PDB file of C-alpha atoms in Angstrom:
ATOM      1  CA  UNK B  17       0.000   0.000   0.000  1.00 37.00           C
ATOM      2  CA  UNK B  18       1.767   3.089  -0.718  1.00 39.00           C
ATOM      3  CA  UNK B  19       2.394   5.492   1.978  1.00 37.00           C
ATOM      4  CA  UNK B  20       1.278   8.615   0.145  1.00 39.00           C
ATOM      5  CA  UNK B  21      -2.049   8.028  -0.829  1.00 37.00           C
ATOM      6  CA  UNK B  22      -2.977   5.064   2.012  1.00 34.00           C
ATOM      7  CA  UNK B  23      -6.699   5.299   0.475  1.00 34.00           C
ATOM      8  CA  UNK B  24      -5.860   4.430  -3.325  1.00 39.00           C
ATOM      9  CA  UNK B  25      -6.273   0.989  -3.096  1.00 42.00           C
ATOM     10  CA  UNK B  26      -7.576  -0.623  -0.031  1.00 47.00           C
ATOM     11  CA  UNK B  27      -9.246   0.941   2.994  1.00 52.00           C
ATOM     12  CA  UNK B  28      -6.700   2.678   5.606  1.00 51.00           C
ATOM     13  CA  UNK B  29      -4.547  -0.303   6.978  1.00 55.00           C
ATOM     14  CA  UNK B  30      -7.135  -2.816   7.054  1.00 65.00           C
ATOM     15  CA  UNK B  31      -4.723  -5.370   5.940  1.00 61.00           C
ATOM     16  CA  UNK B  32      -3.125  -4.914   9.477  1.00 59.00           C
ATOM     17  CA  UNK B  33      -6.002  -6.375  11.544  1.00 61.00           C
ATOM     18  CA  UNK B  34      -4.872  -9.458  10.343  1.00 63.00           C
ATOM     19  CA  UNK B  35      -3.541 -11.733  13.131  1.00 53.00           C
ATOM     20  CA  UNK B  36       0.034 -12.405  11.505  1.00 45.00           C
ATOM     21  CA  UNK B  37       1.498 -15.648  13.261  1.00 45.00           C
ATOM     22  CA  UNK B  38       5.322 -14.481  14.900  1.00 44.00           C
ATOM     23  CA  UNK B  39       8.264 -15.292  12.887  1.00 47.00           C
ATOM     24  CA  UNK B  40       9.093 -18.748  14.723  1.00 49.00           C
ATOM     25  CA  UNK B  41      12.335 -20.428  14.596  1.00 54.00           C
ATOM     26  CA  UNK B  42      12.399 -23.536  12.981  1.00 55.00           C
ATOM     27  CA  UNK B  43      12.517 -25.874  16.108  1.00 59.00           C
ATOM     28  CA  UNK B  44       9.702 -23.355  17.718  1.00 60.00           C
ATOM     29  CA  UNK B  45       7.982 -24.361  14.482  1.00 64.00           C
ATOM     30  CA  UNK B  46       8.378 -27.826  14.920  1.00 65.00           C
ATOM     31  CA  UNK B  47       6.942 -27.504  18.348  1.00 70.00           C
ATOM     32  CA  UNK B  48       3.876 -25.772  17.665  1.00 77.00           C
ATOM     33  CA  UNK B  49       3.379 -28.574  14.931  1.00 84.00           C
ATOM     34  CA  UNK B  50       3.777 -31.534  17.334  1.00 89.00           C
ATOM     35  CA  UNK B  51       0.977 -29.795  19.872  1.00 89.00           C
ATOM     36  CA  UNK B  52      -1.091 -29.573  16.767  1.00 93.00           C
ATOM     37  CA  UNK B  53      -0.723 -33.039  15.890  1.00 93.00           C
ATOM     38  CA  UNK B  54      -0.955 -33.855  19.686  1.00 94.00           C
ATOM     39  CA  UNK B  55      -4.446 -31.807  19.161  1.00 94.00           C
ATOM     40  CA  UNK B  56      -6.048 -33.082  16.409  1.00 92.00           C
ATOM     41  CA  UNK B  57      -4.956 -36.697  18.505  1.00 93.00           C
ATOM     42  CA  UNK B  58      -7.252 -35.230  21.171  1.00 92.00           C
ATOM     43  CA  UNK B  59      -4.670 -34.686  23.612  1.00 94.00           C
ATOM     44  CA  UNK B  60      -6.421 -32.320  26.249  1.00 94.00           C
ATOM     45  CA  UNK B  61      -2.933 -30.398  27.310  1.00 95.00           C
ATOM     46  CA  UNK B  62      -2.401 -29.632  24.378  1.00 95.00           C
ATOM     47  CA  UNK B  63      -5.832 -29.230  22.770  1.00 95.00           C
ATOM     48  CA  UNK B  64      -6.069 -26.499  26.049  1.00 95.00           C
ATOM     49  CA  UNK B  65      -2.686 -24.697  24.808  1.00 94.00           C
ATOM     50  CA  UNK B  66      -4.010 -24.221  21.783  1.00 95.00           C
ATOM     51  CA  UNK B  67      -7.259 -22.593  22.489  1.00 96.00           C
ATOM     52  CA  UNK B  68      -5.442 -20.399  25.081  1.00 95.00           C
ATOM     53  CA  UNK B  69      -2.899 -19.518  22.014  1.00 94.00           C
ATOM     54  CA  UNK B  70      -5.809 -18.739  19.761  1.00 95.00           C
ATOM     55  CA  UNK B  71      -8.262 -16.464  21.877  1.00 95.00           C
ATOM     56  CA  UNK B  72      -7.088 -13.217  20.869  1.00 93.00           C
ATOM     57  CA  UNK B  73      -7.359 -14.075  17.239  1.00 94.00           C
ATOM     58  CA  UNK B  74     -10.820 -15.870  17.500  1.00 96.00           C
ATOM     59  CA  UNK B  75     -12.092 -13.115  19.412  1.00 94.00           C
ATOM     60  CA  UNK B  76     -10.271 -10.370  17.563  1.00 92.00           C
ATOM     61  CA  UNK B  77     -12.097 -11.696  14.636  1.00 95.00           C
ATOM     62  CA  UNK B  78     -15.824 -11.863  16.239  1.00 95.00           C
ATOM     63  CA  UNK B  79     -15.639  -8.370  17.002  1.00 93.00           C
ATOM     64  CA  UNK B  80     -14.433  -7.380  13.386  1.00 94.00           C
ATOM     65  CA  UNK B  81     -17.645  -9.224  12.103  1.00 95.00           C
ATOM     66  CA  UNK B  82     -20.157  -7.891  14.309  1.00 94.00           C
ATOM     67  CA  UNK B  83     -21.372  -4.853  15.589  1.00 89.00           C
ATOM     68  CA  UNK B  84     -20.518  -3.797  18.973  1.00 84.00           C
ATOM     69  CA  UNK B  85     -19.104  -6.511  22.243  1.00 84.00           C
ATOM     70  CA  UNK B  86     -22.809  -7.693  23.903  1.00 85.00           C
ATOM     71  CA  UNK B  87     -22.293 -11.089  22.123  1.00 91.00           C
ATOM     72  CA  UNK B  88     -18.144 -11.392  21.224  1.00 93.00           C
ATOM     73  CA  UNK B  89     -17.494 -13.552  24.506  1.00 95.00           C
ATOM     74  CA  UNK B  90     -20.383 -15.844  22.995  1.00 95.00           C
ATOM     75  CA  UNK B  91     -19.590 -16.151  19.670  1.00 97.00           C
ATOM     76  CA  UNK B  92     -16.292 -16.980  20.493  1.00 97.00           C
ATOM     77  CA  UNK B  93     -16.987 -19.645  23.107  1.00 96.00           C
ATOM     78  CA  UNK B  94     -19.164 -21.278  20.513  1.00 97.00           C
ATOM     79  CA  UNK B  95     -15.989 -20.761  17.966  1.00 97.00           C
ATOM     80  CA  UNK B  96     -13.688 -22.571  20.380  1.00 97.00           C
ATOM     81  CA  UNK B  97     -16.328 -25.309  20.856  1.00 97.00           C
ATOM     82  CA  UNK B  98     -16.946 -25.683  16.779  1.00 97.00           C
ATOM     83  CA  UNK B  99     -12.917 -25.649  16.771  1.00 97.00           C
ATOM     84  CA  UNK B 100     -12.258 -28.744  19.295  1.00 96.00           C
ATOM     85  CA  UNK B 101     -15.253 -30.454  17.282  1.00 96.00           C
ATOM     86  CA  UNK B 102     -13.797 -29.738  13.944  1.00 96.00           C
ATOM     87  CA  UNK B 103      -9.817 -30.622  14.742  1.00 95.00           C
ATOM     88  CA  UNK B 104     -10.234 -34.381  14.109  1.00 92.00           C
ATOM     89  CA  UNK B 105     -11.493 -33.394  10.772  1.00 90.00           C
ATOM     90  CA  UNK B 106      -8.261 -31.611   9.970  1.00 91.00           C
ATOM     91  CA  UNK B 107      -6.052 -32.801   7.345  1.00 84.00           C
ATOM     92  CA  UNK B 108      -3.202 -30.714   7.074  1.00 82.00           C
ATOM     93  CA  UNK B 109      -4.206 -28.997   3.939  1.00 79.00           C
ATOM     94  CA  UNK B 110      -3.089 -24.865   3.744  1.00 81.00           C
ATOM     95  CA  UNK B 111      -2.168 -22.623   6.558  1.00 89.00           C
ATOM     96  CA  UNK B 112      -3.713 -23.753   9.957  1.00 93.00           C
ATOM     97  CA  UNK B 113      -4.894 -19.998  10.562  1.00 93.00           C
ATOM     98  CA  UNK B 114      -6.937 -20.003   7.806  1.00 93.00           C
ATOM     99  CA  UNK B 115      -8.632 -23.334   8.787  1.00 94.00           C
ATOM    100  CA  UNK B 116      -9.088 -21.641  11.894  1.00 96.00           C
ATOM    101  CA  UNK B 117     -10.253 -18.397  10.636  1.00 95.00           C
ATOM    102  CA  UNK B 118     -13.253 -19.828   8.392  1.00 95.00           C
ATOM    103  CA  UNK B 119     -14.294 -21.928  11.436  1.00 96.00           C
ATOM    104  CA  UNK B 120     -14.325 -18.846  13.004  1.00 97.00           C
ATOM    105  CA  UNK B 121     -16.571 -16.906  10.423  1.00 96.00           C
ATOM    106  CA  UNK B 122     -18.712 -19.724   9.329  1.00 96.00           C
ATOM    107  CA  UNK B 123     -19.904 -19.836  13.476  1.00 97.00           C
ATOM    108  CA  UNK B 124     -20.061 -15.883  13.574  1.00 97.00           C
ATOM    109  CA  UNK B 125     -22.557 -16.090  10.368  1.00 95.00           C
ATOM    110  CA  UNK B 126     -24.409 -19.001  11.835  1.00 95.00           C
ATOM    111  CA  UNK B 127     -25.698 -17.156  15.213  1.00 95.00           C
ATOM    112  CA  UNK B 128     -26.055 -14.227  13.204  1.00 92.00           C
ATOM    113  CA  UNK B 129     -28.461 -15.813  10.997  1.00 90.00           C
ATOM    114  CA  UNK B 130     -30.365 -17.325  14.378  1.00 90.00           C
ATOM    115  CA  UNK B 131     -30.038 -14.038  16.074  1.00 83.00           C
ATOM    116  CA  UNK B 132     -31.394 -11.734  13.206  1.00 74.00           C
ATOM    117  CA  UNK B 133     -32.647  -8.773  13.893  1.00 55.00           C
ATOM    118  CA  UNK B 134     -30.088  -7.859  17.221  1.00 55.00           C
ATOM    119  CA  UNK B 135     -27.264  -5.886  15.579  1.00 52.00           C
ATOM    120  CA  UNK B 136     -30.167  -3.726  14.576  1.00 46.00           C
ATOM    121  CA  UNK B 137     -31.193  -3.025  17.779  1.00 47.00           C
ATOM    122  CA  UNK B 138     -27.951  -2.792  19.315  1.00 46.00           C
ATOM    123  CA  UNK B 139     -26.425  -0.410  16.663  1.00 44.00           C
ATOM    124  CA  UNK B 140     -27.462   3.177  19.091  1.00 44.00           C
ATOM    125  CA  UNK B 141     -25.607   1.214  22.240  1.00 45.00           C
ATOM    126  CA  UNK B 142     -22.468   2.653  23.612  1.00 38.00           C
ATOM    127  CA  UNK B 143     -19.748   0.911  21.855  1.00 39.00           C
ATOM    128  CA  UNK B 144     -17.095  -0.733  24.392  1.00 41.00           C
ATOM    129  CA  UNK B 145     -14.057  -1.884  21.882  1.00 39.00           C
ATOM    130  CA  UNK B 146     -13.017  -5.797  22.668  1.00 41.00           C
ATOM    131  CA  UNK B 147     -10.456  -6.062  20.361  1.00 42.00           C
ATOM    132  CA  UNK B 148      -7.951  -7.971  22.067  1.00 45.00           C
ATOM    133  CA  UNK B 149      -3.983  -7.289  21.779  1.00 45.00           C
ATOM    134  CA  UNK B 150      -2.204 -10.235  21.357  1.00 48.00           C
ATOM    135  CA  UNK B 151       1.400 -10.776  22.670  1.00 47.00           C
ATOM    136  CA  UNK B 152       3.134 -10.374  19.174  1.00 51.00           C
ATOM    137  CA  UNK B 153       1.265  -6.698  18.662  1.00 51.00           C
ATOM    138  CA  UNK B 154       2.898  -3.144  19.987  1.00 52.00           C
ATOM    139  CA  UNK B 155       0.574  -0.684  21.515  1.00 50.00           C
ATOM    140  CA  UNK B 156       0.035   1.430  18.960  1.00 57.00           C
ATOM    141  CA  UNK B 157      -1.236  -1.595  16.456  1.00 60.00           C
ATOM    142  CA  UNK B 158      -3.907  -2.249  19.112  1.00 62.00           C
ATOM    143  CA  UNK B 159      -4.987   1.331  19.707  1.00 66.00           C
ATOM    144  CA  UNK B 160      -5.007   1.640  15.767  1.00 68.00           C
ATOM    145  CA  UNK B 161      -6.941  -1.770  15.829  1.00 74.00           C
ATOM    146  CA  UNK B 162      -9.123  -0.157  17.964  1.00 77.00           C
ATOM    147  CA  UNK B 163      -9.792   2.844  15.881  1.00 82.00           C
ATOM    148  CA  UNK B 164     -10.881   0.615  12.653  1.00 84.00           C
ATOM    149  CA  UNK B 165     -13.485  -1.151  14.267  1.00 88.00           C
ATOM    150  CA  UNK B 166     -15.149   2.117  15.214  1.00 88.00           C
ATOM    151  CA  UNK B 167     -15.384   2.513  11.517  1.00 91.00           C
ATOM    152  CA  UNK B 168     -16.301  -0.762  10.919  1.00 93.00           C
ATOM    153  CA  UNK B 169     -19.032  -0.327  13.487  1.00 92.00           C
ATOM    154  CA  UNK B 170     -20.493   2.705  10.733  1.00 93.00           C
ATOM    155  CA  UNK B 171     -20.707   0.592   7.917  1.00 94.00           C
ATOM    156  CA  UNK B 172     -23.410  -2.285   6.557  1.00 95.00           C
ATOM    157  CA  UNK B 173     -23.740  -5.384   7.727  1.00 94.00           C
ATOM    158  CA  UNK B 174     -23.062  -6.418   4.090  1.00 96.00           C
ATOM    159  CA  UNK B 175     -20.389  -4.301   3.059  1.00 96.00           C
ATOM    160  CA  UNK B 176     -18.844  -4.697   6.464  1.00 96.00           C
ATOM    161  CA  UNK B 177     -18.530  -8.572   5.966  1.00 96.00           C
ATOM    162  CA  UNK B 178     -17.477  -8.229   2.332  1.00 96.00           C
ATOM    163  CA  UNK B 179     -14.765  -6.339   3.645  1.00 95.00           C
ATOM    164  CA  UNK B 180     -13.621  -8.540   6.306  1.00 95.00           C
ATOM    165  CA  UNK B 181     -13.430 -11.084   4.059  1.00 96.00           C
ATOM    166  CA  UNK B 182     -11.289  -9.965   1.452  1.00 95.00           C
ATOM    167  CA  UNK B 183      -8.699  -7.754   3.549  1.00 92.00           C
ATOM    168  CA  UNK B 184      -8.118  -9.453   6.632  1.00 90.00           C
ATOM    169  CA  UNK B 185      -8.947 -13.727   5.515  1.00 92.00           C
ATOM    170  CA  UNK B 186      -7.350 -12.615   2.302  1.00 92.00           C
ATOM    171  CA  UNK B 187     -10.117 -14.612  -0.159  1.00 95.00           C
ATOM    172  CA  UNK B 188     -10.611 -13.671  -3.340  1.00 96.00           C
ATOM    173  CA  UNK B 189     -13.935 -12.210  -4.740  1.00 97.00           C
ATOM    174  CA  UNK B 190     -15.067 -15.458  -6.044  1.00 97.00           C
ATOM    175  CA  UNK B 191     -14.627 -16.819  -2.707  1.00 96.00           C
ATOM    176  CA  UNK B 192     -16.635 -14.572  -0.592  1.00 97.00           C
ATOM    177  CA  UNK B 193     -19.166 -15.230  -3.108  1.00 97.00           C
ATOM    178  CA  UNK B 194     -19.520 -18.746  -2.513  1.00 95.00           C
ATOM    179  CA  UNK B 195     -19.115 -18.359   1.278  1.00 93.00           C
ATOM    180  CA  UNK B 196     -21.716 -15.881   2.007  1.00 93.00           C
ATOM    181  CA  UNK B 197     -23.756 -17.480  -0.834  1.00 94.00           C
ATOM    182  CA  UNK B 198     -24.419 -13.857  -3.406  1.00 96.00           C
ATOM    183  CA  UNK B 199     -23.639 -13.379  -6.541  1.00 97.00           C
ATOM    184  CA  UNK B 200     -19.736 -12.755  -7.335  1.00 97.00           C
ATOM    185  CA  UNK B 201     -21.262  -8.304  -8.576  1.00 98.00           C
ATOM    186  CA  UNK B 202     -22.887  -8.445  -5.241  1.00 98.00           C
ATOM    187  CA  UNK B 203     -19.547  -8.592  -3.475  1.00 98.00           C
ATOM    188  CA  UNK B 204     -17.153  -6.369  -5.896  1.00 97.00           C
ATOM    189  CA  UNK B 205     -20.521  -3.676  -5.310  1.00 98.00           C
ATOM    190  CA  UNK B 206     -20.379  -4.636  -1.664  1.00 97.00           C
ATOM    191  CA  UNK B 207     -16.395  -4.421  -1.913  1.00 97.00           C
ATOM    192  CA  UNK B 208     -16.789  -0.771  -3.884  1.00 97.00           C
ATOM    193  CA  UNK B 209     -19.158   1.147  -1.617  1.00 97.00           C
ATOM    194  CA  UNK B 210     -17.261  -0.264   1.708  1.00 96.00           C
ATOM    195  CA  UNK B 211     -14.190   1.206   0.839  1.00 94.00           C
ATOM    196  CA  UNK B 212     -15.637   4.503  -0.133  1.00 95.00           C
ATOM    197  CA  UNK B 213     -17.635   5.064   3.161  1.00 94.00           C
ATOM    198  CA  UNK B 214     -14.744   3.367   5.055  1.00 91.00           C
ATOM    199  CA  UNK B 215     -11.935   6.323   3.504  1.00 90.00           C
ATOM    200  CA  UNK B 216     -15.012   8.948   3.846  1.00 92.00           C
ATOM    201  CA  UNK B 217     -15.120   7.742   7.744  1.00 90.00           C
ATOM    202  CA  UNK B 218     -11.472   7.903   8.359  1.00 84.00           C
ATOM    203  CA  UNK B 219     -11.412  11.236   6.444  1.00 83.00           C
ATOM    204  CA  UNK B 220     -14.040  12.405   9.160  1.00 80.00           C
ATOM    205  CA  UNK B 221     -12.507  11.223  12.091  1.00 67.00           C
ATOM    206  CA  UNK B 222      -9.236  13.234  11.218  1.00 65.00           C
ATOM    207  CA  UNK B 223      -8.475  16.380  12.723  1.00 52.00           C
ATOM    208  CA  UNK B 224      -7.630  19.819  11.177  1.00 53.00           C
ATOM    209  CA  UNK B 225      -3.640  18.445  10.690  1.00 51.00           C
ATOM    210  CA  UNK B 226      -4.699  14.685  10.083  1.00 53.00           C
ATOM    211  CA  UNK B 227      -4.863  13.802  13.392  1.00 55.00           C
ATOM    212  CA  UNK B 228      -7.305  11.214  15.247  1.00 51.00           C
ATOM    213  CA  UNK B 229      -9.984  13.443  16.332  1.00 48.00           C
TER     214      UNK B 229
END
């Protein structure tokens, strides 16, 4: 993204709400691989270590998708539960994040589907942020964190999602259409007029010398 115009092609630094993994040695790597294994075994020690490890990011990720924190600590108990159902299941096949991180969604769609109707009525409540810093991120990538799902908050449900999708799980358009089930237009619209309100919002909440108001 290029520093001078941080708008051109991608909302402001949505990209960085992604939770990046650290840059583990290669025996650290091995390690976390053997828990895995030891997981998807159904080891509880290390099933428990891994949940622990994940937390931030499953939660982190709740709160991107929905609007406001009444029902993050919900959604992502019933994420960690779909998780230690779904481990057996896992084969090894592409980055273990991103296994994790459609788990993740495809719960967070799921009780919104059941629960229609609450983000609505929720969307005038005080918002109390519950994004979650996780041990690898400096303070001022969780205060910035922070400050993009208060403009996430502003935006549709739809474009919101579309958004999510694409910038922080990285899928492609054709991808988001087939997991939220609309036609592949649907999303690049849904893609278009996010990242217009989203640089309008962040244009608004600047001060007079492009400061945070």
């Amino acid at each position: 993204m290029s520093t001078d115009d941080p708008f051109s092609r991608r909302p402001p630094s949505l990209g960085d709400m992604r939770s990046s993994g650290s840059q583990a040695t290669v025996a650290s790597r091995e390690a976390e691989d053997a828990r895995l294994a030891a997981a998807v075994r159904g080891q509880r020690a290390a099933t428990e270590a891994l949940l622990l490890e994940l937390l931030p990011r499953v939660r982190n990720l709740v709160r991107y998708l929905v609007r406001g924190d009444s029902d993050v600590e919900d959604i992502a108990q019933e994420s960690l539960i779909a998780l230690v159902r779904g481990l057996p299941t896992y084969r090894g096949e592409g980055r273990f994040h991103g296994w994790v991180d459609r788990v993740v969604v495809r719960t967070t769609f799921a009780w919104l589907k059941r629960s229609r109707g609450r983000e609505a009525r929720y969307s005038e409540d005080p918002v109390e942020l519950l994004t979650v810093p996780s041990d690898e991120a400096p303070a001022d990538e969780y205060l910035h964190r922070r400050h993009l799902v208060t403009l996430l908050d502003r935006l549709s449900t739809e474009q919101r999602h579309a958004l999510v999708l694409h910038h922080v799980l990285e899928l492609s358009v054709q991808e988001i259409s087939t997991e939220l089930g609309v036609p592949f237009e649907t999303v690049r619209s849904r893609l278009r007029l996010g990242r217009t309100a989203l640089r309008a919002l962040a244009s608004d909440a600047e001060g007079p010398e492009g400061e945070t108001a």
